[in-house]
PDB file of C-alpha atoms in Angstrom:
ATOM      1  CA  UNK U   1     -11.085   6.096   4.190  1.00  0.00           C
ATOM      2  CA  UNK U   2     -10.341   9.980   3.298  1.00  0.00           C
ATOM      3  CA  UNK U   3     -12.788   9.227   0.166  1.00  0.00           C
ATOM      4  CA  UNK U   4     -10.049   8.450  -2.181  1.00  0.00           C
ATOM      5  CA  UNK U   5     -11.941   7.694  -5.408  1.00  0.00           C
ATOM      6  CA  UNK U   6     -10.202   5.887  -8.676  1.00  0.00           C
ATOM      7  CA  UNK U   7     -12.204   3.905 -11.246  1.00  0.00           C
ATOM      8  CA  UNK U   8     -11.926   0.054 -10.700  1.00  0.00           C
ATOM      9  CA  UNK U   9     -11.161  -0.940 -14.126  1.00  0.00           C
ATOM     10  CA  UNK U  10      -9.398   0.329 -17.171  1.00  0.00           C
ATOM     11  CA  UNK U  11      -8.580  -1.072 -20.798  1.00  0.00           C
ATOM     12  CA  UNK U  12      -6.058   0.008 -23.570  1.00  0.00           C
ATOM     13  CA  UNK U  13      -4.432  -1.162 -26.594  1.00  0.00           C
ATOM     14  CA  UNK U  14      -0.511  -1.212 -26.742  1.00  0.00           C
ATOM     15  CA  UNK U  15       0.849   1.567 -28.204  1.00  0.00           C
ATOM     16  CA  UNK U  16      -2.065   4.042 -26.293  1.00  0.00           C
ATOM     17  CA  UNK U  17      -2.039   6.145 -24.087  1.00  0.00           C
ATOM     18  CA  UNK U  18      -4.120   5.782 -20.651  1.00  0.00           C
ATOM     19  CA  UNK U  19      -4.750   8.431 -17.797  1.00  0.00           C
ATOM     20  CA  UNK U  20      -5.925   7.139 -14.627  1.00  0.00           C
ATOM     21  CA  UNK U  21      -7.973   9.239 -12.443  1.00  0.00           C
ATOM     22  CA  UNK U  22      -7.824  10.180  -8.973  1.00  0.00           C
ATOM     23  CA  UNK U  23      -9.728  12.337  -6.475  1.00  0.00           C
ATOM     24  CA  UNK U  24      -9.522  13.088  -2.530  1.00  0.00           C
ATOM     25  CA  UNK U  25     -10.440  14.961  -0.039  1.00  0.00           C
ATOM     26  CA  UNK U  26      -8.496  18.312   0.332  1.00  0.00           C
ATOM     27  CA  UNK U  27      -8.897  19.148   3.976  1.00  0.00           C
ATOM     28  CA  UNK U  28      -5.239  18.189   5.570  1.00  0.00           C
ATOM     29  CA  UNK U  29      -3.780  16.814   2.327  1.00  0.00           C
ATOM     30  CA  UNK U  30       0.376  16.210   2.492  1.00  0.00           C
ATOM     31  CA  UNK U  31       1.386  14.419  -0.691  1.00  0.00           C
ATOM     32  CA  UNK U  32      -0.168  11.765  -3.347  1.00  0.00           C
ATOM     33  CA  UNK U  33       1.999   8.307  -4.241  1.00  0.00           C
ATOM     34  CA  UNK U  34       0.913   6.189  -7.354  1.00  0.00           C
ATOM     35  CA  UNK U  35       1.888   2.571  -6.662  1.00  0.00           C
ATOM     36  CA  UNK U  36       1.978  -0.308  -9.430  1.00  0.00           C
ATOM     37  CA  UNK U  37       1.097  -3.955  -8.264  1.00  0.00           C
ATOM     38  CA  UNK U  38       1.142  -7.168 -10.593  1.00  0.00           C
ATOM     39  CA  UNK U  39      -1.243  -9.506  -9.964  1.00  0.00           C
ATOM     40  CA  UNK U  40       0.176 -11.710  -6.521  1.00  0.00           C
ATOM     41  CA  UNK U  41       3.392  -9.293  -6.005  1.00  0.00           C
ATOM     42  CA  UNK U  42       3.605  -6.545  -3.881  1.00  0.00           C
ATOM     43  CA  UNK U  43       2.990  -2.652  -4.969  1.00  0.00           C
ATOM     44  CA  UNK U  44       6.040  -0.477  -5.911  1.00  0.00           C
ATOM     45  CA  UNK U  45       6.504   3.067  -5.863  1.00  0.00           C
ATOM     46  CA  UNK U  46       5.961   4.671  -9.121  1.00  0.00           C
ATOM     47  CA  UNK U  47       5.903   8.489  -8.117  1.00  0.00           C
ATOM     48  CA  UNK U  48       4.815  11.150  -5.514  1.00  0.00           C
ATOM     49  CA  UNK U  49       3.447  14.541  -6.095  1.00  0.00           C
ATOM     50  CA  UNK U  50       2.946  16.973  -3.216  1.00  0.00           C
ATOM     51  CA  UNK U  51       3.115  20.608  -5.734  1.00  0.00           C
ATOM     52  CA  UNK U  52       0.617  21.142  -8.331  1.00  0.00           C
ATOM     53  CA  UNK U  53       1.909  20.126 -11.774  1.00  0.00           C
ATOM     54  CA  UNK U  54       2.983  17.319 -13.705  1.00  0.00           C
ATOM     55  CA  UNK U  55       5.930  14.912 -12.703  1.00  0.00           C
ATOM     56  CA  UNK U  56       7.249  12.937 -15.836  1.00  0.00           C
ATOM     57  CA  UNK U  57       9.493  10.186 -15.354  1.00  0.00           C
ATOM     58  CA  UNK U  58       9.821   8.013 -18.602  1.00  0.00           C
ATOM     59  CA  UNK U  59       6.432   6.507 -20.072  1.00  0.00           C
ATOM     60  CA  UNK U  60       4.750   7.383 -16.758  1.00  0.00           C
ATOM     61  CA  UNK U  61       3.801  11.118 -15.729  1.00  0.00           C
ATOM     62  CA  UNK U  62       2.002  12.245 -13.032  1.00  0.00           C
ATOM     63  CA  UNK U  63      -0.488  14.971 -12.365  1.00  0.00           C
ATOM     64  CA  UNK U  64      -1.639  16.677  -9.597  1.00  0.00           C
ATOM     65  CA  UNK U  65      -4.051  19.619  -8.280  1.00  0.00           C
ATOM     66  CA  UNK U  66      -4.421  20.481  -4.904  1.00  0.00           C
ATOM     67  CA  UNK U  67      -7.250  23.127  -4.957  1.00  0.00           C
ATOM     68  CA  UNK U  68      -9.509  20.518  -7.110  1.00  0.00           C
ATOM     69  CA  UNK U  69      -8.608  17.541  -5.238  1.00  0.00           C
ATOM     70  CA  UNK U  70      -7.353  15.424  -7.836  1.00  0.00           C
ATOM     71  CA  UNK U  71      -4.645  13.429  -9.596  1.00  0.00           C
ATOM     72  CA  UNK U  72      -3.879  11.575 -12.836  1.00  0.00           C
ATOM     73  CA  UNK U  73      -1.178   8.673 -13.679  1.00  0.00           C
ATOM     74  CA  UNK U  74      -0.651   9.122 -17.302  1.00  0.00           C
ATOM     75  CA  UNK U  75       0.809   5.774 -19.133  1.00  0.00           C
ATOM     76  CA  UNK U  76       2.445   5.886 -22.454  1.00  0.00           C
ATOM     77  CA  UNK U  77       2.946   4.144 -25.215  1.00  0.00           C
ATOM     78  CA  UNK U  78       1.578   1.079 -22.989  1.00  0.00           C
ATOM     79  CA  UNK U  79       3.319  -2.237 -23.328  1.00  0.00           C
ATOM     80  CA  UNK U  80       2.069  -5.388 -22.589  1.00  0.00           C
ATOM     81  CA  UNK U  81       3.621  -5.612 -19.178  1.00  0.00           C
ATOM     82  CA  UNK U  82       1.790  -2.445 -18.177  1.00  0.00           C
ATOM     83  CA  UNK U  83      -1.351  -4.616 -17.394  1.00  0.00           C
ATOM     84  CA  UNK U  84      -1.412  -4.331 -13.364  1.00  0.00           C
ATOM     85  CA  UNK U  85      -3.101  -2.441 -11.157  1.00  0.00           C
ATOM     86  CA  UNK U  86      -2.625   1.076 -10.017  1.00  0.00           C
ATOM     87  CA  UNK U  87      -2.913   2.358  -6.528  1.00  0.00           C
ATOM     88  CA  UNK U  88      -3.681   6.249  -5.542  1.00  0.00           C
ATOM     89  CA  UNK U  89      -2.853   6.641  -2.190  1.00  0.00           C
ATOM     90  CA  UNK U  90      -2.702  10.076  -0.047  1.00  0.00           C
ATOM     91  CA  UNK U  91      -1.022  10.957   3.011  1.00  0.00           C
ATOM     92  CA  UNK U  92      -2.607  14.049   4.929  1.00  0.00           C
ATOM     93  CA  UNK U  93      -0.908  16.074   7.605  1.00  0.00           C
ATOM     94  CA  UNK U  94      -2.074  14.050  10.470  1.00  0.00           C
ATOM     95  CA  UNK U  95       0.047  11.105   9.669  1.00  0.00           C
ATOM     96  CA  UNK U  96       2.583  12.137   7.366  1.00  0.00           C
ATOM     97  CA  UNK U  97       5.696  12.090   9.650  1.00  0.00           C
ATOM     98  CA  UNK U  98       4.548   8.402  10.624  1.00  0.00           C
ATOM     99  CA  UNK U  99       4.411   7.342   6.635  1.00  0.00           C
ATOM    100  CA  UNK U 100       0.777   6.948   7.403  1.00  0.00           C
ATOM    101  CA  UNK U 101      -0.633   6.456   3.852  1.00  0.00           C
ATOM    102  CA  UNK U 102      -4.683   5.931   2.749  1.00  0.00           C
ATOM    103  CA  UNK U 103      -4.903   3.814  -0.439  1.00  0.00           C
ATOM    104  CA  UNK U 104      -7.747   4.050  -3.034  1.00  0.00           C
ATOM    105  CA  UNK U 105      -9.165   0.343  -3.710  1.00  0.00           C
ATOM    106  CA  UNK U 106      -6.544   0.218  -7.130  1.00  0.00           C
ATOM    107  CA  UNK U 107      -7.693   0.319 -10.599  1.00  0.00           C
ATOM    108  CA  UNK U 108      -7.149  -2.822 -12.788  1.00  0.00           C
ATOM    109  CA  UNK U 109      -5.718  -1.096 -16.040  1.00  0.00           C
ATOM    110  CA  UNK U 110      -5.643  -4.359 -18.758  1.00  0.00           C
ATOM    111  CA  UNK U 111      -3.384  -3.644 -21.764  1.00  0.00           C
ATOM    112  CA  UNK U 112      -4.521  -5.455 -25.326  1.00  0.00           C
ATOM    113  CA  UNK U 113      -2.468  -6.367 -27.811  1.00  0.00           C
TER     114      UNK U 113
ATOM    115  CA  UNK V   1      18.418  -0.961  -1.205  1.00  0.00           C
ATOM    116  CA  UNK V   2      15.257  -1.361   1.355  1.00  0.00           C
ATOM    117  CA  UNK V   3      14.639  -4.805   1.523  1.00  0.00           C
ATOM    118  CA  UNK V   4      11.318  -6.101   3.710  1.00  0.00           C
ATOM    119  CA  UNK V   5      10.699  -9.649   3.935  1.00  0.00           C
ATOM    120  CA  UNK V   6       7.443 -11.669   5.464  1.00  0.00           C
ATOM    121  CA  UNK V   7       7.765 -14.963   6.605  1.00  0.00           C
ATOM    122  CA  UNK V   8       6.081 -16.792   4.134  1.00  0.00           C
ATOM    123  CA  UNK V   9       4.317 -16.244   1.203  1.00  0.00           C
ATOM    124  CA  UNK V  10       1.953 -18.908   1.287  1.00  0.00           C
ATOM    125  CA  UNK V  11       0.130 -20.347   4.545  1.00  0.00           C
ATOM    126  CA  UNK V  12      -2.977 -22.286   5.791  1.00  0.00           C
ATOM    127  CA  UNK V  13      -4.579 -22.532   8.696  1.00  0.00           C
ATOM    128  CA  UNK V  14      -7.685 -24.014  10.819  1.00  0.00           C
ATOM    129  CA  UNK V  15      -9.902 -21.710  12.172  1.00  0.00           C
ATOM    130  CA  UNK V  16      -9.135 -21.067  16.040  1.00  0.00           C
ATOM    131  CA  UNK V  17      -5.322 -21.482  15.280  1.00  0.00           C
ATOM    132  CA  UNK V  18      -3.315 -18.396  16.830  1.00  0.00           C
ATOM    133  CA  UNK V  19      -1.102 -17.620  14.013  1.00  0.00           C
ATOM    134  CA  UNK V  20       2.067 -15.073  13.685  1.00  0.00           C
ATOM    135  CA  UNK V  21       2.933 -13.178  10.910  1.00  0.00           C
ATOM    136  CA  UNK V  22       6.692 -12.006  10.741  1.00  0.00           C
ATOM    137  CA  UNK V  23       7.505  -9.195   9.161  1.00  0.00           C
ATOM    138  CA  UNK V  24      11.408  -8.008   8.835  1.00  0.00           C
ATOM    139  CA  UNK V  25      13.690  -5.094   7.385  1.00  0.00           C
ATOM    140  CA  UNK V  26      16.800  -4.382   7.505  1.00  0.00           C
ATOM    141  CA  UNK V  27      16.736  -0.221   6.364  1.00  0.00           C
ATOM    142  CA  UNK V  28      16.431   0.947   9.852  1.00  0.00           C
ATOM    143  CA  UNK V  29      12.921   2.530   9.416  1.00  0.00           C
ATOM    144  CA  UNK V  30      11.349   3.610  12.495  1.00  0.00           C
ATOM    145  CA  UNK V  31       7.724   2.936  10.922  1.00  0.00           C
ATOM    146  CA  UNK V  32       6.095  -0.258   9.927  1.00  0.00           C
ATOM    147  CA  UNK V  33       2.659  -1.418   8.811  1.00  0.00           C
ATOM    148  CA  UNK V  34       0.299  -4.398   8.517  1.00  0.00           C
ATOM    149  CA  UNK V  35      -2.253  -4.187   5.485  1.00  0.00           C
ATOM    150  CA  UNK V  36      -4.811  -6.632   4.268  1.00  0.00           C
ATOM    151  CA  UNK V  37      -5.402  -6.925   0.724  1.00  0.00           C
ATOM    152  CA  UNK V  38      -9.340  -8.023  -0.408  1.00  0.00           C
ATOM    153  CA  UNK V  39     -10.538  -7.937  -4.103  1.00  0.00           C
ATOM    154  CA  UNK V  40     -12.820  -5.029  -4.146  1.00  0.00           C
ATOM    155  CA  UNK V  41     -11.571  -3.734  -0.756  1.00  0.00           C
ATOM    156  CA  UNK V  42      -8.100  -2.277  -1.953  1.00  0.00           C
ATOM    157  CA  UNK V  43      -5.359  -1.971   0.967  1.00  0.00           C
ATOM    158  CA  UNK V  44      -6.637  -1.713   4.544  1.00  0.00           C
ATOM    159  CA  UNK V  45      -4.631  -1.219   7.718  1.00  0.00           C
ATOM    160  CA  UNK V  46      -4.259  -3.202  10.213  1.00  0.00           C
ATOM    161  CA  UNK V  47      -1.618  -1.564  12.764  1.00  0.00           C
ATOM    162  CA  UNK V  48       1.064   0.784  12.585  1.00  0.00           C
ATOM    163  CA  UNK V  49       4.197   1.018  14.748  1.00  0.00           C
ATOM    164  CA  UNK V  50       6.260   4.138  14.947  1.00  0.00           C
ATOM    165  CA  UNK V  51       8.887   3.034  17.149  1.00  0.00           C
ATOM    166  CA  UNK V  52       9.795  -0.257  19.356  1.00  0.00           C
ATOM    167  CA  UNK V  53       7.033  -1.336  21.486  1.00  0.00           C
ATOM    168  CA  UNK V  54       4.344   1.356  20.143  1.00  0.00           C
ATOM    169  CA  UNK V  55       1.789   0.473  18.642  1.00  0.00           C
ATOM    170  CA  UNK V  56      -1.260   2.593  16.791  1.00  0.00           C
ATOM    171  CA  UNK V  57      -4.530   0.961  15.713  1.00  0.00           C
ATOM    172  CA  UNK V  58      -5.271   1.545  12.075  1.00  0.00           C
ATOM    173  CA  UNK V  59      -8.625   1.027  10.400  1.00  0.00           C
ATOM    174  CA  UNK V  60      -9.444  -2.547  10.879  1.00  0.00           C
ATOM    175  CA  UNK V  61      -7.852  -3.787  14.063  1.00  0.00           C
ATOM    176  CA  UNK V  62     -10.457  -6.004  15.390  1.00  0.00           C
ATOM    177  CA  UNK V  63      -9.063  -9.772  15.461  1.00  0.00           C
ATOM    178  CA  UNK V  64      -5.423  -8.610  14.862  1.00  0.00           C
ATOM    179  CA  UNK V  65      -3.010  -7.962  17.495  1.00  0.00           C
ATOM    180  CA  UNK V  66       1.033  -6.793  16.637  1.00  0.00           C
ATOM    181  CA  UNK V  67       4.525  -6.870  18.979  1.00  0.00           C
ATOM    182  CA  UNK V  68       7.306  -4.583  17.833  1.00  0.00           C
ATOM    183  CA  UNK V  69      10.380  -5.876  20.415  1.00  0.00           C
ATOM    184  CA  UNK V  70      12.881  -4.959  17.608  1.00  0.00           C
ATOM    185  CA  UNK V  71      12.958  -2.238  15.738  1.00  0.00           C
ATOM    186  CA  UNK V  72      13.580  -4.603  12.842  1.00  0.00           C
ATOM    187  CA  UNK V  73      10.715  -6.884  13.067  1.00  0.00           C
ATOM    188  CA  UNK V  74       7.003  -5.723  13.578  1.00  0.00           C
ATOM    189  CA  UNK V  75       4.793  -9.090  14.017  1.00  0.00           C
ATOM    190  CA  UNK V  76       1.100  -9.516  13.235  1.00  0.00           C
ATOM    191  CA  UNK V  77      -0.809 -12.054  15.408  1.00  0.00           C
ATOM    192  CA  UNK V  78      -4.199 -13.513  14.845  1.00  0.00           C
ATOM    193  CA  UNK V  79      -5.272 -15.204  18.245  1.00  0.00           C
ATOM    194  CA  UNK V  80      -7.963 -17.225  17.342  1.00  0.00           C
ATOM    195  CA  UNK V  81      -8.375 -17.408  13.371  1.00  0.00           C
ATOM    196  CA  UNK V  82     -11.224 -16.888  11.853  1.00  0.00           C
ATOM    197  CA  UNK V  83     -12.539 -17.906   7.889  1.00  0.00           C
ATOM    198  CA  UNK V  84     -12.663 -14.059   7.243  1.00  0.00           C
ATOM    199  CA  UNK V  85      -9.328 -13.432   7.539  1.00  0.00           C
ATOM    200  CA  UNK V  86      -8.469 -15.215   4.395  1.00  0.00           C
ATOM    201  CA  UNK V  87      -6.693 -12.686   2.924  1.00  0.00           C
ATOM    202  CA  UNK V  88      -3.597 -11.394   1.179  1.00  0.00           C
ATOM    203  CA  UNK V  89      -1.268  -9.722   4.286  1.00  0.00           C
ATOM    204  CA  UNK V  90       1.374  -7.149   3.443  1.00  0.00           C
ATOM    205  CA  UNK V  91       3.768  -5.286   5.353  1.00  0.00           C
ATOM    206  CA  UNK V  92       5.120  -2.261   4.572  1.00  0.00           C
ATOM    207  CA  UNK V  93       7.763   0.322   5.656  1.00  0.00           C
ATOM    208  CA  UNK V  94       8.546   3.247   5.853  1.00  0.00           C
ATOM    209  CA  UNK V  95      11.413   6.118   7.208  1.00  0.00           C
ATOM    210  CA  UNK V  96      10.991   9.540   8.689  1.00  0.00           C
ATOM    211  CA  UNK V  97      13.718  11.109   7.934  1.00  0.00           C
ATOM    212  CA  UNK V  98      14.012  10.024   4.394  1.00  0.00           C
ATOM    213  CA  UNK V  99      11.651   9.531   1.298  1.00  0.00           C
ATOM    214  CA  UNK V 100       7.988   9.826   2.167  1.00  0.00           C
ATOM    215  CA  UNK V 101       7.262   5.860   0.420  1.00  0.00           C
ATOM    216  CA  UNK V 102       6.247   2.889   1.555  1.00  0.00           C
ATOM    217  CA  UNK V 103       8.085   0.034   0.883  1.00  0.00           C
ATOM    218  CA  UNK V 104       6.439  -3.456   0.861  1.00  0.00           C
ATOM    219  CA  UNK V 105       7.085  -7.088   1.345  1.00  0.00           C
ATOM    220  CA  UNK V 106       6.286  -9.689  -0.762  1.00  0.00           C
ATOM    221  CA  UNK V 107       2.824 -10.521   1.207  1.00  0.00           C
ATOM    222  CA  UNK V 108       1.659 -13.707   2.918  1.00  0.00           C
ATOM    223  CA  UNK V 109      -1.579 -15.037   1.311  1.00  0.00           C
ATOM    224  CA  UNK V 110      -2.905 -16.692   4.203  1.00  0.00           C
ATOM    225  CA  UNK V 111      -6.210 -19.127   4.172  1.00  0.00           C
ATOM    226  CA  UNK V 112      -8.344 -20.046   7.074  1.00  0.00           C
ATOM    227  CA  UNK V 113      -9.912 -23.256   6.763  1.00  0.00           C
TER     228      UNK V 113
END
């Protein structure tokens, strides 16, 4: 729901770089969380942007533009264990004091040695 | 830290079965979620709670039924399995005063036979 678009599948090399796209729909929009999941474990927070502008936080940085929609979860220098996928999800006004969140359907990002 | 646990992380059943999904944390969060996970399909949810004994219908309710008697424990219920609910089920959590995340059990991967 809430159109939240991310491509389903991603490959790198180790060592690269990778950005992972995101786009939503504007109207009510609260805040954007990128999530990590390994295959058959549960997703964990990786970051949340609700102001325009990039969020870095180690290897991982996080982009976001309110006016256009849209979001990026830049990786770098991948490693190995970077190979998961990655989960856009937005909360709009409607929900947000409830933690209501709507989740993109993940993109598998594979890493290559 | 928050710490969410689900009853079990694997589980069969035959289709027809009424079956109960437990989901418990111990952060005091006043909101709590049911997901499904399907390849393809991303995270979908099921119910929400808010408080003790509310309950809000979230984008796939049909077949699914929850109790929230606790604020601790938010329980899904399937009352008469069916082979399409084969599925990975996650609960997740989440607190209104504090962070906007979602934090999430380890999942029950639950077959239907």
């Amino acid at each position: 729901g809430q159109n939240i678009d991310q491509p389903t599948e991603m490959t790198a090399t180790e060592g690269a770089i990778v950005q992972i796209n995101c786009t939503y729909q504007t109207s009510g929009f609260n805040g954007l969380f990128w999530y990590q999941q390994h295959a058959g474990e549960a997703p964990t927070f990786l970051s949340y942007n609700v102001l325009d502008g990039l969020e870095e936080k180690g290897r991982f940085s996080s982009f976001l533009s309110r006016s256009k929609g849209y979001s990026y979860l830049l990786l770098k220098e991948l490693q190995m264990k970077d190979s998961a996928s990655y989960l856009c999800a937005v909360s709009f006004d409607r929900g947000s004091t409830l933690g209501r969140l709507y989740f993109g359907r993940g993109t598998q990002l594979t890493v290559w040695p | 830290d928050v710490k969410v646990t689900q009853s079990s992380r694997y589980l069969v059943k035959r289709t027809g079965e009424k079956v109960f999904l437990e989901c418990v944390q111990d952060m005091d969060h006043e909101n709590m979620f049911w997901y499904r996970q399907d390849p393809g399909l991303g995270l979908r949810l099921i119910y929400f709670s808010y408080d003790v004994k509310m309950k809000e219908k979230g984008d796939i309710p049909e077949g699914y039924s929850v109790s929230r008697e606790k604020k601790e424990r938010f329980s899904l219920i399937l009352e008469s399995a069916s082979t399409n609910q084969t599925s990975m089920y996650l609960c997740a959590t989440h607190s209104t005063g504090g962070d906007d995340e979602q934090f999430f059990g380890p999942g029950t991967r639950l077959t239907v036979l």
